[in-house]
Coordinates of N, CA, C and O in Angstrom, one line a residue:
A24 N 104.7 -48.0 -82.7 CA 104.3 -47.8 -81.4 C 103.5 -46.6 -80.4 O 102.4 -47.2 -80.2
A25 N 103.9 -45.8 -80.9 CA 103.5 -44.4 -80.3 C 102.3 -44.4 -81.2 O 101.2 -43.6 -80.8
F26 N 102.4 -44.4 -82.7 CA 100.7 -44.7 -83.3 C 99.7 -45.6 -82.7 O 98.6 -45.2 -82.6
V27 N 100.2 -46.5 -82.4 CA 98.8 -47.3 -81.8 C 98.6 -46.9 -79.9 O 97.5 -47.3 -80.1
A28 N 99.9 -46.5 -79.2 CA 99.0 -46.1 -78.2 C 98.5 -45.3 -78.3 O 98.2 -44.4 -77.4
G29 N 98.5 -44.6 -78.9 CA 98.7 -42.6 -79.3 C 97.1 -42.4 -79.2 O 96.3 -43.6 -80.1
E30 N 96.5 -41.1 -79.0 CA 94.8 -41.0 -78.7 C 94.6 -40.7 -80.2 O 95.4 -40.0 -81.2
R31 N 93.4 -41.7 -80.7 CA 92.6 -41.1 -81.8 C 91.8 -39.9 -82.3 O 91.6 -39.7 -81.3
R32 N 92.5 -39.1 -83.3 CA 91.1 -38.0 -83.8 C 91.1 -37.3 -85.2 O 92.2 -38.2 -85.6
L33 N 90.0 -37.1 -85.4 CA 89.5 -36.8 -86.8 C 89.6 -35.5 -87.2 O 89.3 -34.7 -86.2
V34 N 90.3 -35.7 -88.1 CA 90.6 -34.0 -88.5 C 90.1 -33.6 -89.8 O 89.9 -34.1 -91.0
E35 N 89.7 -32.7 -90.3 CA 89.0 -31.9 -91.3 C 90.2 -31.2 -92.4 O 90.4 -30.1 -91.6
A36 N 90.5 -30.7 -93.6 CA 90.9 -30.1 -93.9 C 90.4 -28.9 -94.6 O 89.4 -29.1 -94.2
F37 N 90.8 -27.6 -94.3 CA 90.3 -26.1 -94.9 C 91.0 -25.6 -95.6 O 92.3 -25.3 -96.0
F38 N 90.7 -24.4 -96.5 CA 90.4 -23.3 -97.1 C 90.3 -21.9 -96.4 O 89.8 -22.4 -95.7
T39 N 91.6 -21.5 -96.6 CA 91.1 -20.0 -96.5 C 90.6 -19.6 -97.8 O 90.9 -19.3 -99.0
C40 N 89.5 -18.5 -97.2 CA 88.5 -18.5 -98.3 C 88.6 -16.7 -98.8 O 88.3 -16.0 -97.3
E41 N 88.9 -15.7 -99.6 CA 88.5 -14.7 -99.9 C 88.1 -14.4 -100.6 O 88.3 -14.2 -101.5
M42 N 86.8 -14.0 -100.1 CA 85.4 -13.5 -101.2 C 85.5 -11.9 -101.0 O 85.6 -10.8 -100.1
Q43 N 84.9 -11.4 -103.1 CA 84.9 -10.1 -102.9 C 83.5 -9.5 -103.0 O 83.1 -10.5 -104.4
T44 N 82.7 -8.8 -102.6 CA 81.1 -8.4 -103.4 C 81.2 -7.2 -103.0 O 81.8 -6.6 -102.4
T45 N 79.9 -6.9 -103.6 CA 79.7 -5.6 -103.5 C 78.5 -5.3 -102.2 O 78.1 -6.4 -101.5
A46 N 78.5 -4.6 -101.5 CA 77.4 -4.4 -100.9 C 75.7 -5.0 -101.0 O 75.2 -5.2 -99.8
E47 N 75.6 -4.5 -101.7 CA 74.0 -5.1 -102.5 C 73.4 -6.7 -101.8 O 72.9 -7.2 -101.4
M48 N 75.1 -7.4 -102.2 CA 75.2 -8.7 -102.0 C 75.8 -9.7 -101.4 O 75.6 -10.8 -101.1
L49 N 75.9 -8.5 -100.2 CA 76.5 -9.0 -99.0 C 75.6 -10.4 -98.2 O 76.4 -11.3 -98.3
G50 N 74.6 -10.0 -98.0 CA 73.8 -10.9 -97.6 C 74.0 -12.2 -98.1 O 73.7 -13.6 -97.4
K51 N 73.8 -12.3 -99.6 CA 73.3 -13.4 -100.3 C 74.9 -14.0 -99.9 O 74.7 -15.4 -100.3
A52 N 76.0 -13.6 -100.3 CA 77.2 -14.6 -100.3 C 77.4 -14.3 -98.8 O 77.7 -15.8 -98.5
Y53 N 77.2 -14.0 -97.5 CA 77.2 -14.5 -96.1 C 76.5 -16.0 -95.8 O 76.6 -17.0 -95.4
A54 N 75.2 -16.3 -97.0 CA 74.2 -17.2 -96.7 C 74.6 -18.5 -97.8 O 74.8 -19.4 -96.8
V55 N 75.6 -18.4 -98.0 CA 75.9 -19.2 -99.5 C 77.7 -19.9 -98.4 O 77.5 -21.1 -98.2
L56 N 77.9 -19.1 -97.5 CA 79.3 -19.2 -96.6 C 78.3 -20.1 -95.8 O 78.9 -20.9 -95.4
G57 N 77.5 -19.5 -95.0 CA 76.8 -20.7 -94.0 C 76.2 -21.5 -94.2 O 76.7 -22.8 -93.5
R58 N 75.7 -22.1 -96.0 CA 75.1 -23.0 -95.7 C 76.4 -24.1 -96.4 O 76.4 -25.1 -96.1
R59 N 77.8 -23.3 -96.2 CA 79.1 -24.2 -96.8 C 79.5 -24.7 -95.4 O 81.3 -24.7 -95.6
R60 N 79.0 -24.3 -94.1 CA 79.5 -24.4 -92.5 C 80.9 -23.3 -92.6 O 82.3 -24.1 -91.9
A61 N 81.3 -22.3 -93.4 CA 82.1 -21.5 -93.4 C 82.4 -21.0 -91.7 O 81.1 -20.7 -91.8
K62 N 83.2 -20.4 -91.6 CA 83.7 -19.9 -90.5 C 84.3 -18.3 -90.6 O 85.6 -18.6 -91.4
I63 N 83.5 -17.6 -90.5 CA 84.0 -16.1 -91.2 C 85.1 -15.7 -90.0 O 84.9 -15.4 -88.9
L64 N 86.4 -15.0 -90.4 CA 87.1 -14.9 -89.9 C 87.5 -13.0 -89.9 O 88.1 -12.6 -88.8
E65 N 87.2 -12.4 -91.2 CA 87.0 -11.0 -90.8 C 86.5 -10.4 -91.7 O 86.1 -11.3 -92.7
E66 N 85.8 -9.3 -92.1 CA 84.9 -8.6 -93.3 C 85.3 -6.5 -92.9 O 85.6 -6.6 -92.0
R67 N 86.1 -6.6 -94.2 CA 86.8 -5.3 -94.4 C 86.1 -4.7 -95.7 O 85.7 -5.2 -96.9
V68 N 86.5 -3.4 -95.8 CA 86.0 -2.5 -96.9 C 87.3 -2.6 -97.9 O 88.1 -1.8 -97.1
K69 N 87.3 -2.8 -98.8 CA 88.5 -2.4 -99.9 C 88.7 -0.5 -100.3 O 87.7 -0.2 -100.4
D70 N 89.6 -0.1 -99.5 CA 90.0 1.3 -99.4 C 89.6 1.8 -101.0 O 89.8 1.7 -101.9
G71 N 88.9 3.4 -100.6 CA 88.1 3.4 -101.9 C 87.5 3.1 -103.0 O 87.2 3.7 -103.7
T72 N 87.2 2.0 -102.3 CA 85.7 1.4 -103.2 C 84.9 0.9 -102.6 O 84.8 1.3 -101.0
D73 N 83.7 0.4 -102.7 CA 82.4 0.1 -102.5 C 82.7 -1.2 -102.4 O 81.2 -2.1 -102.1
I74 N 83.5 -2.3 -102.6 CA 83.9 -3.8 -102.3 C 84.2 -4.5 -101.0 O 84.8 -4.0 -100.2
F75 N 83.4 -4.8 -100.3 CA 83.6 -5.8 -99.5 C 84.6 -7.1 -99.4 O 84.4 -8.0 -100.1
V76 N 85.2 -7.4 -98.8 CA 86.2 -8.6 -98.2 C 85.7 -9.2 -97.3 O 85.9 -8.9 -96.4
I77 N 85.6 -10.1 -97.6 CA 85.4 -11.2 -96.5 C 86.3 -12.5 -96.3 O 86.5 -12.9 -97.2
D78 N 86.9 -12.8 -95.0 CA 88.1 -13.9 -94.9 C 87.2 -14.6 -94.3 O 87.0 -14.4 -93.0
A79 N 87.2 -16.0 -94.8 CA 86.9 -17.3 -94.0 C 87.6 -18.0 -94.5 O 88.3 -18.5 -94.9
R80 N 87.4 -19.4 -93.2 CA 88.2 -20.9 -93.5 C 86.4 -21.9 -94.0 O 85.4 -21.3 -93.3
L81 N 86.8 -22.2 -95.0 CA 85.9 -23.2 -95.5 C 86.4 -24.7 -95.4 O 87.2 -25.1 -96.2
P82 N 85.5 -25.6 -95.1 CA 85.8 -26.8 -95.0 C 85.9 -27.6 -96.9 O 85.7 -27.2 -97.6
V83 N 87.5 -28.0 -96.9 CA 87.5 -28.2 -98.4 C 86.5 -29.2 -98.8 O 85.7 -29.1 -99.9
V84 N 85.8 -30.4 -98.2 CA 84.8 -31.1 -99.0 C 83.3 -30.0 -99.3 O 82.7 -30.2 -100.3
E85 N 83.6 -29.0 -98.3 CA 82.7 -27.8 -98.9 C 82.9 -26.9 -100.6 O 81.8 -26.2 -100.2
S86 N 83.6 -27.0 -100.7 CA 84.3 -26.0 -101.8 C 84.2 -26.7 -103.4 O 84.0 -25.8 -103.4
F87 N 83.1 -27.4 -103.6 CA 82.9 -28.0 -104.6 C 81.8 -27.6 -104.9 O 80.9 -27.8 -104.4
G88 N 81.7 -26.9 -105.9 CA 80.0 -26.4 -106.3 C 80.1 -25.2 -106.3 O 79.1 -24.6 -106.5
L89 N 81.0 -24.6 -105.5 CA 81.1 -23.0 -104.2 C 81.2 -22.0 -105.4 O 80.5 -21.4 -105.3
V90 N 81.6 -22.1 -106.5 CA 81.8 -20.8 -107.6 C 80.7 -20.7 -108.1 O 80.0 -20.0 -108.1
D91 N 79.8 -22.1 -109.0 CA 78.6 -22.0 -109.6 C 77.5 -21.7 -108.5 O 76.8 -20.6 -108.9
E92 N 77.4 -22.0 -107.1 CA 76.4 -21.8 -106.1 C 76.4 -20.0 -106.1 O 75.5 -19.4 -106.1
L93 N 77.2 -19.4 -106.0 CA 77.7 -18.2 -105.3 C 77.4 -17.4 -106.3 O 76.7 -16.1 -106.4
R94 N 78.2 -17.9 -108.2 CA 77.3 -16.8 -109.0 C 75.9 -16.7 -109.1 O 75.4 -16.0 -109.1
K95 N 75.6 -17.9 -108.8 CA 74.3 -18.3 -109.0 C 73.3 -17.2 -107.7 O 72.1 -16.5 -108.5
H96 N 74.0 -17.5 -106.8 CA 73.2 -16.2 -105.7 C 73.2 -15.0 -105.6 O 72.6 -14.1 -105.4
T97 N 74.3 -14.5 -106.2 CA 74.5 -13.1 -106.3 C 74.2 -12.7 -107.8 O 75.1 -11.3 -107.8
S98 N 74.2 -13.5 -109.0 CA 73.8 -12.7 -109.9 C 75.5 -12.2 -110.4 O 75.6 -11.7 -111.2
G99 N 76.3 -13.3 -109.9 CA 77.9 -12.9 -110.3 C 78.5 -11.6 -109.7 O 79.3 -11.3 -110.7
A100 N 78.4 -11.2 -109.1 CA 78.5 -10.0 -108.2 C 79.6 -10.3 -107.1 O 80.1 -9.1 -106.9
A101 N 79.7 -11.2 -106.4 CA 81.0 -12.1 -105.9 C 81.7 -12.7 -106.0 O 81.5 -13.6 -107.7
Q102 N 82.9 -13.0 -105.9 CA 83.9 -13.9 -106.4 C 84.9 -14.3 -105.0 O 84.7 -13.4 -104.4
C103 N 85.4 -15.1 -105.4 CA 86.1 -16.1 -104.1 C 87.2 -16.6 -105.1 O 87.8 -17.3 -105.5
Q104 N 88.6 -16.5 -104.2 CA 89.8 -17.3 -103.9 C 89.8 -18.3 -102.5 O 89.9 -17.7 -101.7
L105 N 90.2 -19.6 -103.5 CA 90.3 -20.5 -101.9 C 92.3 -20.8 -102.1 O 92.9 -20.6 -103.2
V106 N 92.6 -20.8 -100.9 CA 93.8 -21.1 -100.8 C 94.5 -22.0 -99.8 O 93.4 -22.3 -98.5

């Protein structure tokens, strides 16, 4: 009864994305994330390196083909992990 009487809403599943890239490819990595409707949560530099780490939320539906597009646009200089 509560299901029928309750308010309906549409929800979308998200992955947490951790992307690592060099400073030279940072703009291209952001472009890929932007095209895929990612919400940037944080950007930081790995201690003792020139590697940038971007934490973002990415819709699951936008994750298909992400690795290929990222590899293509950053010439393999960026990598990501989806959780």
